[in-house]
Amino acid sequence: MAQNPDGFQAGVDGARYVPVLNTLLAPSGTESELRDIVTRFKADEGALGRRWNVEYSPGRRARFREYYRGWQAALGTLDFDRLSQQGRIDYVLMNHTLRNALSLLDREERMWTESAPVLPFGSDIFALVDARRRMEKLEPQQAALTLVAIGKKVEDVSRAIVAGLQQADTSRTRSPAPRPEGEVAPLKVSKVVAHRSAELVNALKADLKSWYDFYAGYDPLFTWWARDPYRRADSLMTAYYRTIRERILGFRQGQPDPIIGDPIGRDAIIADLRDELIAYDPEDLVKIAEIEFAWSEAEMKKASRELGFGDNWKAALDKVKERYVAPGEQPELIRRLAAEAVEFIEARDLVTVPPLAKDIWRIEMMSPERQRVSPFFLGGEVIQVSYPTDGMTHEEKLMSMRGNSPHLSHATVHHELIPGHHLQGFMNSRYQAHRRAAFGTPFWTEGWALYWEMLLWDQGFNATPEDRVGALFWRMHRSARIIFSLGFHLGTMTPQQAIDYLVDRVGHERANAEAEVRRSFLGTYPPLYQLAYMMGGLQFRSLHQELVGSGRMTNKAFHDAILRGGAMPVEMVRAMLIEAPLTRDYQAQWLYRGPKGNVR
């Protein structure tokens, strides 16, 4: 069979993509009785979300609380003891999903309460949008009065914000003077609340525009009454958004945005961990990360000595980073590294790789703007590549090439493609597919891809000291993610300290460290996401030792069973593979790194 230079077969018959159907026949007990129930839950949840789609709206929270509590009551009517192991797994996961959803609604309400003084016009916009969604008849003149009131509230709160800033400036030098009659009361806002509120101003502005556009032009009387009040309110909200960003947060045109973030605190971290079926506390996870970091650093020194740099592993890392490919050649490098990984795992019969999965992945290049928050690869069926464009500064180009050099990419390409995220996604959509949307978790998704970095290290995939330096850089990086992300949410580390930590302890390029921290705290990823890489990987590694290390399963059987079991917290993967007894109210209990308070 002819092969392309990248190692994949060319000119193949499409029939080779058709699986052996006998291997897909589901044995009795392998399908969950709750599959259709879970599918219905997610479909209905999505429908509700499209109907009540105004973020932070009290009406939305109320409707979803009713929904989740209703599902909790309905779930309680099922006869748990009559379910198969797969059914019990889905039951436990549904229970945790519902509890977590209600907890997040409570957290959202607390966050709104903190932001409400900065957004006094929010309730008016919620009311307008909710009335339209209920298809109530609109009174154009009354709507115009509401828009006037919104504009007035925006003006007043903007003046109060400015007065609060001026008062703070004055109080640094002298005692504050009495407030003249008729002046607004100064409003002081923390940067965290201001940052959250600025994003909400933008969201509310978009909600108001959507409401206005629904009527404008279609109802002539509405347009006659509401056009000018709407335009004024919209303009005032735009100015207010700038006031918050520039006066409180320090945003400047043409400069990188400050990294603010929104720390959730220890109690919320523990609640999220329990809902992910992680039995450890944050302090345990930091200790585990420190242990893993120390191991990586010791191994890094060994590789550094092989390269002639003694224990100065940062010098060895710098040397490895300098071996980057020329501009325009990164896609060819990715093709070669992807083929190398597939050949390696297939030669050792580590996991089943369907022919179609090998042949359908694609490459896209990331824009310079996207690279500011994603300085490395992003993966799946399409691997998105960070590498310099001609519009970047000289320093940006060099940092991007150094941070994505071949030896650093040696461990990240298979993380993103096969056997990592691409193979995951391929199998997720074909086996136990109901679990992906309902129970997917970064501890499974990112943990699996990171676990393969560990396993391939053990299997000798990183044969040269240069490749070992590249792989260890990423292992250290994942340990550091736990330390800086938990430090931020616990209030013991600022974003700037996190950047410095990545530069000083891990050896990141500063621009890449800034992008990594920005990505972590921007709000697009949940608080536990960054620690899930290493923790999920260690869970899979512990499970591998328990089942493959003991001889109870082969590597291939173990890995295929995980992929065919669907996405879910790793403790439930373990329950599936060892047939662990489950109860209706099952809670996290697997201590995969030793007892709490004394982890190893």
Coordinates of C-alpha atoms in Angstrom, one line a residue:
M1 CA 0.0 0.0 0.0
A2 CA 1.5 3.4 -1.0
Q3 CA 2.2 5.8 1.8
N4 CA 2.4 9.6 2.0
P5 CA 5.6 11.1 3.4
D6 CA 3.7 11.6 6.7
G7 CA 3.3 7.9 7.0
F8 CA -0.4 7.6 6.4
Q9 CA -1.8 5.4 3.6
A10 CA -2.7 7.0 0.3
G11 CA -5.2 5.8 -2.3
V12 CA -7.1 3.6 0.1
D13 CA -10.5 2.1 -0.5
G14 CA -13.1 3.9 1.5
A15 CA -14.5 0.5 2.6
R16 CA -11.6 0.2 5.0
Y17 CA -13.3 2.8 7.1
V18 CA -16.2 0.5 7.7
P19 CA -15.8 -1.3 11.1
V20 CA -16.3 -4.9 11.8
L21 CA -19.9 -4.9 12.9
N22 CA -19.6 -7.9 15.3
T23 CA -17.2 -5.8 17.4
L24 CA -19.9 -3.2 17.8
L25 CA -22.6 -5.4 19.1
A26 CA -23.3 -4.2 22.6
P27 CA -23.1 -7.1 25.1
S28 CA -25.8 -7.3 27.7
G29 CA -25.2 -4.8 30.5
T30 CA -22.8 -2.5 28.5
E31 CA -25.5 0.0 27.7
S32 CA -27.0 2.2 30.4
E33 CA -30.7 2.1 31.0
L34 CA -30.5 5.9 31.6
R35 CA -29.0 6.7 28.2
D36 CA -32.3 8.1 26.8
I37 CA -33.0 9.8 30.2
V38 CA -29.7 11.6 30.1
T39 CA -30.2 12.6 26.4
R40 CA -33.6 14.0 27.3
F41 CA -32.3 15.9 30.2
K42 CA -29.6 17.6 28.1
A43 CA -32.0 18.3 25.2
D44 CA -34.5 20.0 27.5
E45 CA -31.8 21.9 29.3
G46 CA -30.6 23.2 26.0
A47 CA -34.1 24.3 25.0
L48 CA -34.6 26.1 28.3
G49 CA -31.2 27.8 27.8
R50 CA -32.3 29.1 24.4
R51 CA -35.5 30.4 25.8
W52 CA -34.2 32.0 29.0
N53 CA -30.9 33.2 27.5
V54 CA -30.2 36.4 29.4
E55 CA -27.2 35.9 31.5
Y56 CA -27.6 36.6 35.3
S57 CA -31.4 37.2 34.8
P58 CA -33.4 36.4 38.0
G59 CA -36.0 34.8 35.7
R60 CA -33.5 32.5 34.1
R61 CA -32.1 31.4 37.5
A62 CA -35.6 30.8 38.8
R63 CA -36.6 28.7 35.8
F64 CA -33.5 26.6 35.9
R65 CA -33.8 26.1 39.7
E66 CA -37.2 24.7 39.1
Y67 CA -35.9 22.5 36.3
Y68 CA -33.0 21.0 38.2
R69 CA -35.0 20.4 41.4
G70 CA -37.7 18.8 39.4
W71 CA -35.1 16.4 37.9
Q72 CA -33.7 15.7 41.3
A73 CA -37.2 14.6 42.5
A74 CA -37.8 12.5 39.3
L75 CA -34.4 10.8 39.7
G76 CA -35.3 9.8 43.2
T77 CA -38.2 7.8 41.9
L78 CA -36.0 5.4 40.0
D79 CA -35.2 2.0 41.5
F80 CA -31.4 2.3 41.8
D81 CA -30.9 -1.3 43.0
R82 CA -32.4 -2.7 39.8
L83 CA -30.0 -0.7 37.5
S84 CA -27.0 -2.3 35.8
Q85 CA -23.5 -0.9 36.7
Q86 CA -23.7 1.4 33.6
G87 CA -27.1 2.6 34.7
R88 CA -25.8 3.2 38.3
I89 CA -22.9 5.2 36.9
D90 CA -25.3 7.5 35.0
Y91 CA -27.5 7.8 38.0
V92 CA -24.6 8.9 40.2
L93 CA -23.3 11.3 37.5
M94 CA -26.8 12.8 37.1
N95 CA -27.1 13.3 40.8
H96 CA -23.8 15.2 40.9
T97 CA -24.6 17.1 37.7
L98 CA -27.8 18.4 39.2
R99 CA -26.3 19.3 42.5
N100 CA -23.4 21.2 40.7
A101 CA -25.9 23.0 38.5
L102 CA -27.8 24.3 41.5
S103 CA -24.6 25.3 43.2
L104 CA -23.5 27.3 40.2
L105 CA -26.8 29.1 40.2
D106 CA -26.3 30.0 43.8
R107 CA -22.8 31.2 42.9
E108 CA -24.1 33.3 40.0
E109 CA -26.7 34.9 42.3
R110 CA -23.9 35.9 44.8
M111 CA -21.9 37.3 42.0
W112 CA -24.8 39.3 40.7
T113 CA -25.5 40.6 44.2
E114 CA -21.9 41.9 44.3
S115 CA -22.3 43.5 40.9
A116 CA -25.8 44.9 41.3
P117 CA -24.7 48.3 42.7
V118 CA -22.7 48.8 39.6
L119 CA -25.5 47.7 37.3
P120 CA -28.7 49.4 38.7
F121 CA -30.2 49.4 35.2
G122 CA -29.9 45.7 34.8
S123 CA -33.3 44.9 36.3
D124 CA -35.0 47.2 33.8
I125 CA -33.3 45.5 30.8
F126 CA -34.2 42.0 32.3
A127 CA -37.8 43.1 32.5
L128 CA -38.0 44.3 28.9
V129 CA -36.4 41.2 27.5
D130 CA -38.5 38.8 29.7
A131 CA -41.7 40.6 28.6
R132 CA -40.7 40.2 24.9
R133 CA -39.9 36.5 25.4
R134 CA -43.3 36.1 27.0
M135 CA -44.8 37.7 23.9
E136 CA -46.6 40.4 25.9
K137 CA -48.1 43.3 24.1
L138 CA -45.7 46.3 24.1
E139 CA -46.8 49.8 25.0
P140 CA -44.4 52.0 23.0
Q141 CA -44.7 55.1 25.1
Q142 CA -44.1 53.1 28.3
A143 CA -41.1 51.4 26.7
A144 CA -39.7 54.8 25.9
L145 CA -40.0 55.9 29.5
T146 CA -38.2 52.7 30.6
L147 CA -35.4 53.5 28.2
V148 CA -35.1 57.1 29.5
A149 CA -34.9 55.6 33.0
I150 CA -32.2 53.2 32.0
G151 CA -30.1 56.1 30.5
K152 CA -30.6 58.1 33.7
K153 CA -29.4 55.2 35.9
V154 CA -26.4 54.7 33.7
E155 CA -25.5 58.4 34.0
D156 CA -26.0 58.4 37.8
V157 CA -23.9 55.2 38.5
S158 CA -21.2 56.4 36.2
R159 CA -20.9 59.7 38.1
A160 CA -20.9 57.7 41.4
I161 CA -18.1 55.6 40.1
V162 CA -16.0 58.6 39.2
A163 CA -16.8 60.3 42.5
G164 CA -15.6 57.1 44.3
L165 CA -12.3 57.3 42.4
Q166 CA -11.9 61.0 43.2
Q167 CA -12.7 60.4 46.9
A168 CA -10.1 57.6 47.0
D169 CA -7.5 59.9 45.4
T170 CA -8.3 62.7 47.9
S171 CA -8.3 60.5 50.9
R172 CA -4.7 59.6 50.2
T173 CA -3.6 63.2 50.8
R174 CA -6.3 64.7 53.2
S175 CA -9.5 64.0 54.9
P176 CA -12.6 63.9 52.6
A177 CA -14.7 67.0 52.6
P178 CA -18.5 66.9 53.3
R179 CA -20.5 66.0 50.1
P180 CA -22.5 69.0 48.8
E181 CA -26.2 68.6 48.7
G182 CA -27.5 67.0 45.5
E183 CA -24.2 65.2 44.6
V184 CA -24.3 61.5 44.1
A185 CA -22.9 59.2 46.8
P186 CA -19.4 57.9 45.8
L187 CA -19.4 54.3 44.8
K188 CA -16.3 52.2 45.5
V189 CA -15.8 49.0 43.6
S190 CA -13.1 46.4 43.7
K191 CA -11.2 45.5 40.5
V192 CA -12.6 42.0 40.5
V193 CA -16.2 43.2 40.7
A194 CA -15.5 46.0 38.3
H195 CA -14.1 43.6 35.7
R196 CA -17.1 41.2 36.0
S197 CA -19.5 44.2 35.8
A198 CA -17.8 45.6 32.7
E199 CA -18.4 42.3 30.9
L200 CA -22.0 42.4 32.1
V201 CA -22.5 45.9 30.9
N202 CA -21.5 44.7 27.4
A203 CA -23.9 41.7 27.7
L204 CA -26.8 43.9 28.9
K205 CA -26.1 46.3 26.1
A206 CA -26.4 43.4 23.6
D207 CA -29.6 42.2 25.3
L208 CA -31.1 45.7 25.0
K209 CA -30.1 45.9 21.3
S210 CA -31.7 42.5 20.6
W211 CA -34.9 43.7 22.3
Y212 CA -34.9 47.0 20.4
D213 CA -34.2 45.4 17.0
F214 CA -37.1 43.1 17.4
Y215 CA -39.6 46.0 17.3
A216 CA -37.7 48.8 15.5
G217 CA -39.0 49.3 12.0
Y218 CA -41.7 46.7 12.4
D219 CA -43.8 48.8 14.8
P220 CA -43.8 52.4 13.5
L221 CA -45.2 53.8 16.8
F222 CA -42.5 52.0 18.8
T223 CA -39.8 53.5 16.6
W224 CA -41.3 57.0 16.9
W225 CA -41.3 56.8 20.7
A226 CA -38.2 54.7 21.4
R227 CA -35.5 55.5 18.9
D228 CA -33.9 58.5 20.6
P229 CA -34.2 57.1 24.2
Y230 CA -32.7 53.8 23.0
R231 CA -29.8 55.5 21.1
R232 CA -29.0 57.6 24.2
A233 CA -29.1 54.6 26.5
D234 CA -26.9 52.6 24.2
S235 CA -24.4 55.4 23.9
L236 CA -24.3 56.0 27.7
M237 CA -23.7 52.2 28.3
T238 CA -20.8 52.3 25.8
A239 CA -19.3 55.2 27.6
Y240 CA -19.9 53.6 31.0
Y241 CA -18.2 50.4 29.8
R242 CA -15.1 52.5 28.9
T243 CA -15.2 54.3 32.2
I244 CA -15.0 51.1 34.2
R245 CA -12.3 49.6 32.0
E246 CA -10.1 52.7 31.8
R247 CA -10.7 54.4 35.2
I248 CA -10.9 51.4 37.5
L249 CA -9.2 48.6 35.6
G250 CA -6.5 50.5 33.9
F251 CA -7.1 49.4 30.3
R252 CA -5.3 51.5 27.7
Q253 CA -5.8 51.6 24.0
G254 CA -3.0 49.8 22.1
Q255 CA -1.7 48.1 25.2
P256 CA -2.3 44.5 26.4
D257 CA -5.3 44.2 28.7
P258 CA -4.6 43.8 32.4
I259 CA -5.3 40.3 33.7
I260 CA -7.9 40.6 36.5
G261 CA -9.8 37.3 36.8
D262 CA -12.5 36.4 39.3
P263 CA -11.3 34.2 42.2
I264 CA -14.0 31.9 43.7
G265 CA -12.4 31.1 47.1
R266 CA -11.7 27.8 49.0
D267 CA -15.2 26.8 49.7
A268 CA -16.3 27.0 46.1
I269 CA -13.1 25.1 45.0
I270 CA -13.9 22.3 47.4
A271 CA -17.6 22.2 46.2
D272 CA -16.4 22.0 42.6
L273 CA -13.9 19.3 43.4
R274 CA -16.5 17.1 45.1
D275 CA -18.8 17.5 42.1
E276 CA -15.9 16.3 39.9
L277 CA -15.6 13.3 42.3
I278 CA -12.2 14.5 43.6
A279 CA -11.9 13.6 47.3
Y280 CA -8.9 15.8 48.0
D281 CA -8.8 19.4 49.3
P282 CA -6.9 22.2 47.5
E283 CA -3.9 21.9 49.8
D284 CA -3.5 18.2 49.0
L285 CA -3.5 19.1 45.3
V286 CA -0.8 21.7 45.7
K287 CA 1.3 19.2 47.6
I288 CA 0.9 16.6 44.9
A289 CA 1.8 19.3 42.3
E290 CA 5.0 20.1 44.2
I291 CA 6.0 16.4 44.4
E292 CA 5.4 16.1 40.6
F293 CA 7.3 19.3 39.9
A294 CA 10.3 18.0 42.0
W295 CA 10.4 14.7 40.0
S296 CA 10.3 16.6 36.7
E297 CA 13.0 19.0 37.8
A298 CA 15.3 16.0 38.9
E299 CA 14.7 14.3 35.5
M300 CA 15.3 17.6 33.7
K301 CA 18.7 17.9 35.4
K302 CA 19.6 14.3 34.1
A303 CA 18.8 15.3 30.6
S304 CA 20.6 18.6 31.0
R305 CA 23.8 16.7 32.0
E306 CA 23.5 14.5 28.9
L307 CA 23.4 17.7 26.8
G308 CA 26.5 19.1 28.6
F309 CA 24.9 21.8 30.7
G310 CA 25.3 20.1 34.1
D311 CA 22.4 20.9 36.5
N312 CA 21.7 24.2 34.6
W313 CA 18.5 22.8 33.0
K314 CA 17.3 26.2 32.0
A315 CA 20.3 26.6 29.8
A316 CA 19.5 23.1 28.3
L317 CA 15.9 24.2 27.8
D318 CA 17.0 27.4 26.0
K319 CA 19.2 25.4 23.7
V320 CA 16.4 23.0 22.8
K321 CA 14.0 26.0 22.2
E322 CA 16.5 27.5 19.7
R323 CA 16.1 24.4 17.4
Y324 CA 12.9 25.8 15.9
V325 CA 11.9 25.2 12.3
A326 CA 11.8 28.0 9.7
P327 CA 8.6 30.1 9.2
G328 CA 6.2 28.2 7.1
E329 CA 7.6 24.7 8.0
Q330 CA 5.6 24.0 11.2
P331 CA 2.7 22.2 9.4
E332 CA 5.2 19.7 7.9
L333 CA 6.7 19.2 11.4
I334 CA 3.3 18.4 12.8
R335 CA 2.6 15.9 10.1
R336 CA 5.8 14.1 10.9
L337 CA 5.3 14.1 14.7
A338 CA 1.7 12.9 14.4
A339 CA 2.8 10.0 12.2
E340 CA 5.6 9.1 14.6
A341 CA 3.2 8.9 17.6
V342 CA 0.7 6.7 15.7
E343 CA 3.4 4.4 14.5
F344 CA 4.8 4.1 18.1
I345 CA 1.5 3.3 19.8
E346 CA 0.4 0.8 17.1
A347 CA 3.7 -1.0 17.1
R348 CA 3.2 -1.6 20.8
D349 CA -0.5 -2.4 20.5
L350 CA -1.4 0.2 23.1
V351 CA -4.8 1.3 21.9
T352 CA -7.1 0.8 18.9
V353 CA -6.8 3.6 16.3
P354 CA -9.6 3.4 13.7
P355 CA -8.3 4.0 10.1
L356 CA -10.8 6.8 9.7
A357 CA -9.5 8.6 12.8
K358 CA -6.0 8.5 11.3
D359 CA -7.1 10.0 8.0
I360 CA -9.5 12.9 8.8
W361 CA -7.6 15.2 11.1
R362 CA -6.6 18.6 9.7
I363 CA -4.3 21.6 10.4
E364 CA -5.3 25.2 10.7
M365 CA -3.2 28.2 11.7
M366 CA -4.2 30.5 14.6
S367 CA -4.5 34.2 14.1
P368 CA -2.0 36.5 15.9
E369 CA -4.9 37.7 18.2
R370 CA -5.8 34.1 19.1
Q371 CA -2.2 33.3 19.9
R372 CA -2.2 36.0 22.6
V373 CA -4.4 33.6 24.7
S374 CA -3.4 30.3 23.1
P375 CA 0.3 30.4 22.5
F376 CA 0.6 26.7 21.9
F377 CA -1.4 24.0 20.0
L378 CA -5.1 23.4 20.4
G379 CA -6.4 20.1 19.3
G380 CA -9.1 17.7 18.2
E381 CA -10.1 16.7 14.7
V382 CA -8.5 20.1 13.7
I383 CA -5.2 20.9 15.3
Q384 CA -4.8 24.6 15.6
V385 CA -1.2 25.8 15.3
S386 CA 0.5 28.8 17.0
Y387 CA 3.4 30.0 14.9
P388 CA 4.5 33.4 13.9
T389 CA 2.9 35.5 11.2
D390 CA 4.5 38.3 9.3
G391 CA 2.5 40.9 11.2
M392 CA 4.0 40.1 14.6
T393 CA 6.8 42.0 16.2
H394 CA 10.3 40.5 16.1
E395 CA 10.2 39.6 19.7
E396 CA 6.7 37.9 19.3
K397 CA 8.0 35.9 16.4
L398 CA 11.0 34.6 18.3
M399 CA 9.0 33.7 21.4
S400 CA 6.4 31.8 19.4
M401 CA 9.1 29.8 17.5
R402 CA 11.0 29.1 20.6
G403 CA 7.9 28.0 22.5
N404 CA 6.8 25.7 19.7
S405 CA 10.2 24.2 18.7
P406 CA 10.2 20.5 17.5
H407 CA 11.3 19.0 20.8
L408 CA 8.7 20.9 22.8
S409 CA 6.1 20.0 20.1
H410 CA 7.1 16.3 20.3
A411 CA 4.9 15.8 23.3
T412 CA 2.1 18.2 22.4
V413 CA 1.2 17.0 18.9
H414 CA 0.2 13.5 20.2
H415 CA -1.6 15.2 23.1
E416 CA -3.8 17.1 20.7
L417 CA -4.2 14.4 18.0
I418 CA -3.7 10.6 18.5
P419 CA -3.9 9.2 21.1
G420 CA -5.0 12.4 22.7
H421 CA -7.9 14.8 22.0
H422 CA -8.6 13.8 18.4
L423 CA -8.9 10.1 19.2
Q424 CA -11.0 11.0 22.3
G425 CA -13.4 13.1 20.3
F426 CA -13.7 10.4 17.6
M427 CA -14.6 7.7 20.1
N428 CA -16.8 10.0 22.2
S429 CA -19.1 10.6 19.3
R430 CA -19.4 6.8 18.7
Y431 CA -19.6 5.2 22.1
Q432 CA -21.7 6.2 25.1
A433 CA -22.2 9.5 23.2
H434 CA -24.9 10.6 25.7
R435 CA -22.2 11.1 28.4
R436 CA -20.1 13.6 26.4
A437 CA -22.5 16.6 26.7
A438 CA -23.9 15.6 30.1
F439 CA -20.9 14.4 32.0
G440 CA -17.8 15.6 30.1
T441 CA -15.1 16.9 32.4
P442 CA -11.6 18.3 31.8
F443 CA -10.3 15.7 34.3
W444 CA -11.3 13.1 31.6
T445 CA -10.6 15.1 28.5
E446 CA -7.3 16.9 29.5
G447 CA -6.4 14.2 32.0
W448 CA -6.4 11.5 29.2
A449 CA -4.2 13.5 26.9
L450 CA -1.7 14.3 29.7
Y451 CA -1.8 10.7 30.9
W452 CA -0.5 9.6 27.5
E453 CA 2.4 12.0 27.9
M454 CA 3.3 10.1 31.0
L455 CA 2.7 6.6 29.5
L456 CA 4.7 7.4 26.4
W457 CA 7.5 8.7 28.6
D458 CA 7.5 5.3 30.4
Q459 CA 7.5 3.5 27.1
G460 CA 10.6 5.3 25.8
F461 CA 8.9 7.6 23.2
N462 CA 11.2 10.4 24.1
A463 CA 14.4 8.7 23.0
T464 CA 16.8 11.7 22.9
P465 CA 17.7 14.1 25.8
E466 CA 16.3 17.0 23.7
D467 CA 12.9 15.3 23.5
R468 CA 13.1 14.5 27.2
V469 CA 13.7 18.2 27.9
G470 CA 10.7 19.1 25.8
A471 CA 8.5 16.5 27.5
L472 CA 9.6 17.5 31.0
F473 CA 9.0 21.2 30.3
W474 CA 5.3 20.3 29.7
R475 CA 5.2 18.1 32.8
M476 CA 6.5 21.0 34.9
H477 CA 4.1 23.3 33.2
R478 CA 1.1 21.1 34.2
S479 CA 2.3 21.0 37.8
A480 CA 2.7 24.8 37.8
R481 CA -0.8 25.2 36.5
I482 CA -2.1 23.5 39.7
I483 CA 0.0 25.8 41.9
F484 CA -0.8 29.1 40.2
S485 CA -4.5 28.4 39.5
L486 CA -5.3 27.3 43.0
G487 CA -3.1 30.1 44.4
F488 CA -5.1 32.6 42.4
H489 CA -8.5 31.2 43.5
L490 CA -7.4 30.9 47.1
G491 CA -6.2 34.5 47.1
T492 CA -2.5 33.7 47.7
M493 CA -1.1 34.5 44.2
T494 CA -1.8 37.4 41.8
P495 CA -1.9 37.0 38.0
Q496 CA 1.5 38.8 37.8
Q497 CA 3.0 36.5 40.4
A498 CA 1.6 33.6 38.3
I499 CA 3.3 34.9 35.2
D500 CA 6.6 35.4 37.1
Y501 CA 6.3 31.8 38.5
L502 CA 5.9 30.4 35.0
V503 CA 8.9 32.3 33.7
D504 CA 11.2 31.7 36.7
R505 CA 10.3 28.2 37.7
V506 CA 9.2 26.6 34.4
G507 CA 11.3 28.5 31.9
H508 CA 8.5 29.9 29.8
E509 CA 8.9 32.8 27.4
R510 CA 7.4 35.8 29.1
A511 CA 4.8 36.4 26.3
N512 CA 3.8 32.8 26.4
A513 CA 3.5 32.9 30.2
E514 CA 1.3 36.0 30.0
A515 CA -0.9 34.3 27.4
E516 CA -1.2 31.2 29.6
V517 CA -2.2 33.1 32.6
R518 CA -4.6 35.3 30.6
R519 CA -6.2 32.2 29.2
S520 CA -6.6 30.7 32.6
F521 CA -8.3 33.7 34.3
L522 CA -10.2 35.2 31.3
G523 CA -13.4 33.4 32.4
T524 CA -13.8 31.2 29.4
Y525 CA -12.5 28.1 31.3
P526 CA -14.0 26.9 34.6
P527 CA -11.9 27.4 37.8
L528 CA -10.7 23.8 38.0
Y529 CA -9.8 23.5 34.3
Q530 CA -6.0 24.1 34.6
L531 CA -5.5 21.7 37.5
A532 CA -7.5 19.0 35.7
Y533 CA -4.7 18.2 33.3
M534 CA -2.2 16.8 35.9
M535 CA -4.9 15.6 38.3
G536 CA -6.8 13.7 35.7
G537 CA -3.6 12.3 34.2
L538 CA -2.5 11.1 37.7
Q539 CA -5.9 9.4 38.2
F540 CA -5.6 7.5 34.9
R541 CA -2.0 6.7 35.8
S542 CA -3.0 5.3 39.1
L543 CA -5.8 3.3 37.5
H544 CA -3.3 1.9 34.9
Q545 CA -1.1 0.7 37.7
E546 CA -4.0 -0.9 39.5
L547 CA -5.3 -2.8 36.4
V548 CA -2.5 -3.1 33.8
G549 CA 0.4 -3.1 36.3
S550 CA -1.3 -6.0 38.1
G551 CA -1.8 -8.0 35.0
R552 CA -5.6 -7.8 35.2
M553 CA -5.9 -6.0 31.8
T554 CA -3.7 -5.5 28.8
N555 CA -2.8 -1.9 27.7
K556 CA -5.0 -2.1 24.7
A557 CA -8.0 -3.6 26.6
F558 CA -7.6 -0.9 29.3
H559 CA -7.4 2.0 26.9
D560 CA -10.1 0.8 24.6
A561 CA -12.5 0.3 27.6
I562 CA -11.9 3.9 28.7
L563 CA -12.6 5.3 25.3
R564 CA -15.7 3.2 24.8
G565 CA -17.0 4.0 28.3
G566 CA -17.5 7.7 27.4
A567 CA -16.5 10.9 29.1
M568 CA -17.0 11.2 32.8
P569 CA -15.1 11.8 36.1
V570 CA -12.2 9.3 36.3
E571 CA -13.5 7.9 39.6
M572 CA -16.5 6.6 37.7
V573 CA -14.2 5.2 35.0
R574 CA -12.6 3.2 37.8
A575 CA -16.0 2.2 39.1
M576 CA -16.9 0.9 35.6
L577 CA -13.7 -1.0 35.1
I578 CA -13.5 -2.7 38.6
E579 CA -17.2 -3.0 39.1
A580 CA -17.0 -0.9 42.3
P581 CA -20.1 -0.9 44.4
L582 CA -22.1 2.3 44.0
T583 CA -24.8 3.8 46.1
R584 CA -27.6 6.2 45.2
D585 CA -25.8 9.0 47.1
Y586 CA -22.3 8.0 46.2
Q587 CA -19.6 10.6 47.0
A588 CA -16.0 11.0 46.1
Q589 CA -13.8 8.6 48.0
W590 CA -10.9 7.4 45.8
L591 CA -7.6 8.6 47.3
Y592 CA -5.3 7.8 44.4
R593 CA -2.3 9.6 45.9
G594 CA -2.5 8.4 49.5
P595 CA -4.5 9.8 52.5
K596 CA -5.7 13.4 52.7
G597 CA -3.2 15.5 54.6
N598 CA -0.4 13.0 53.8
V599 CA -0.3 12.7 50.0
R600 CA 2.6 11.1 48.2

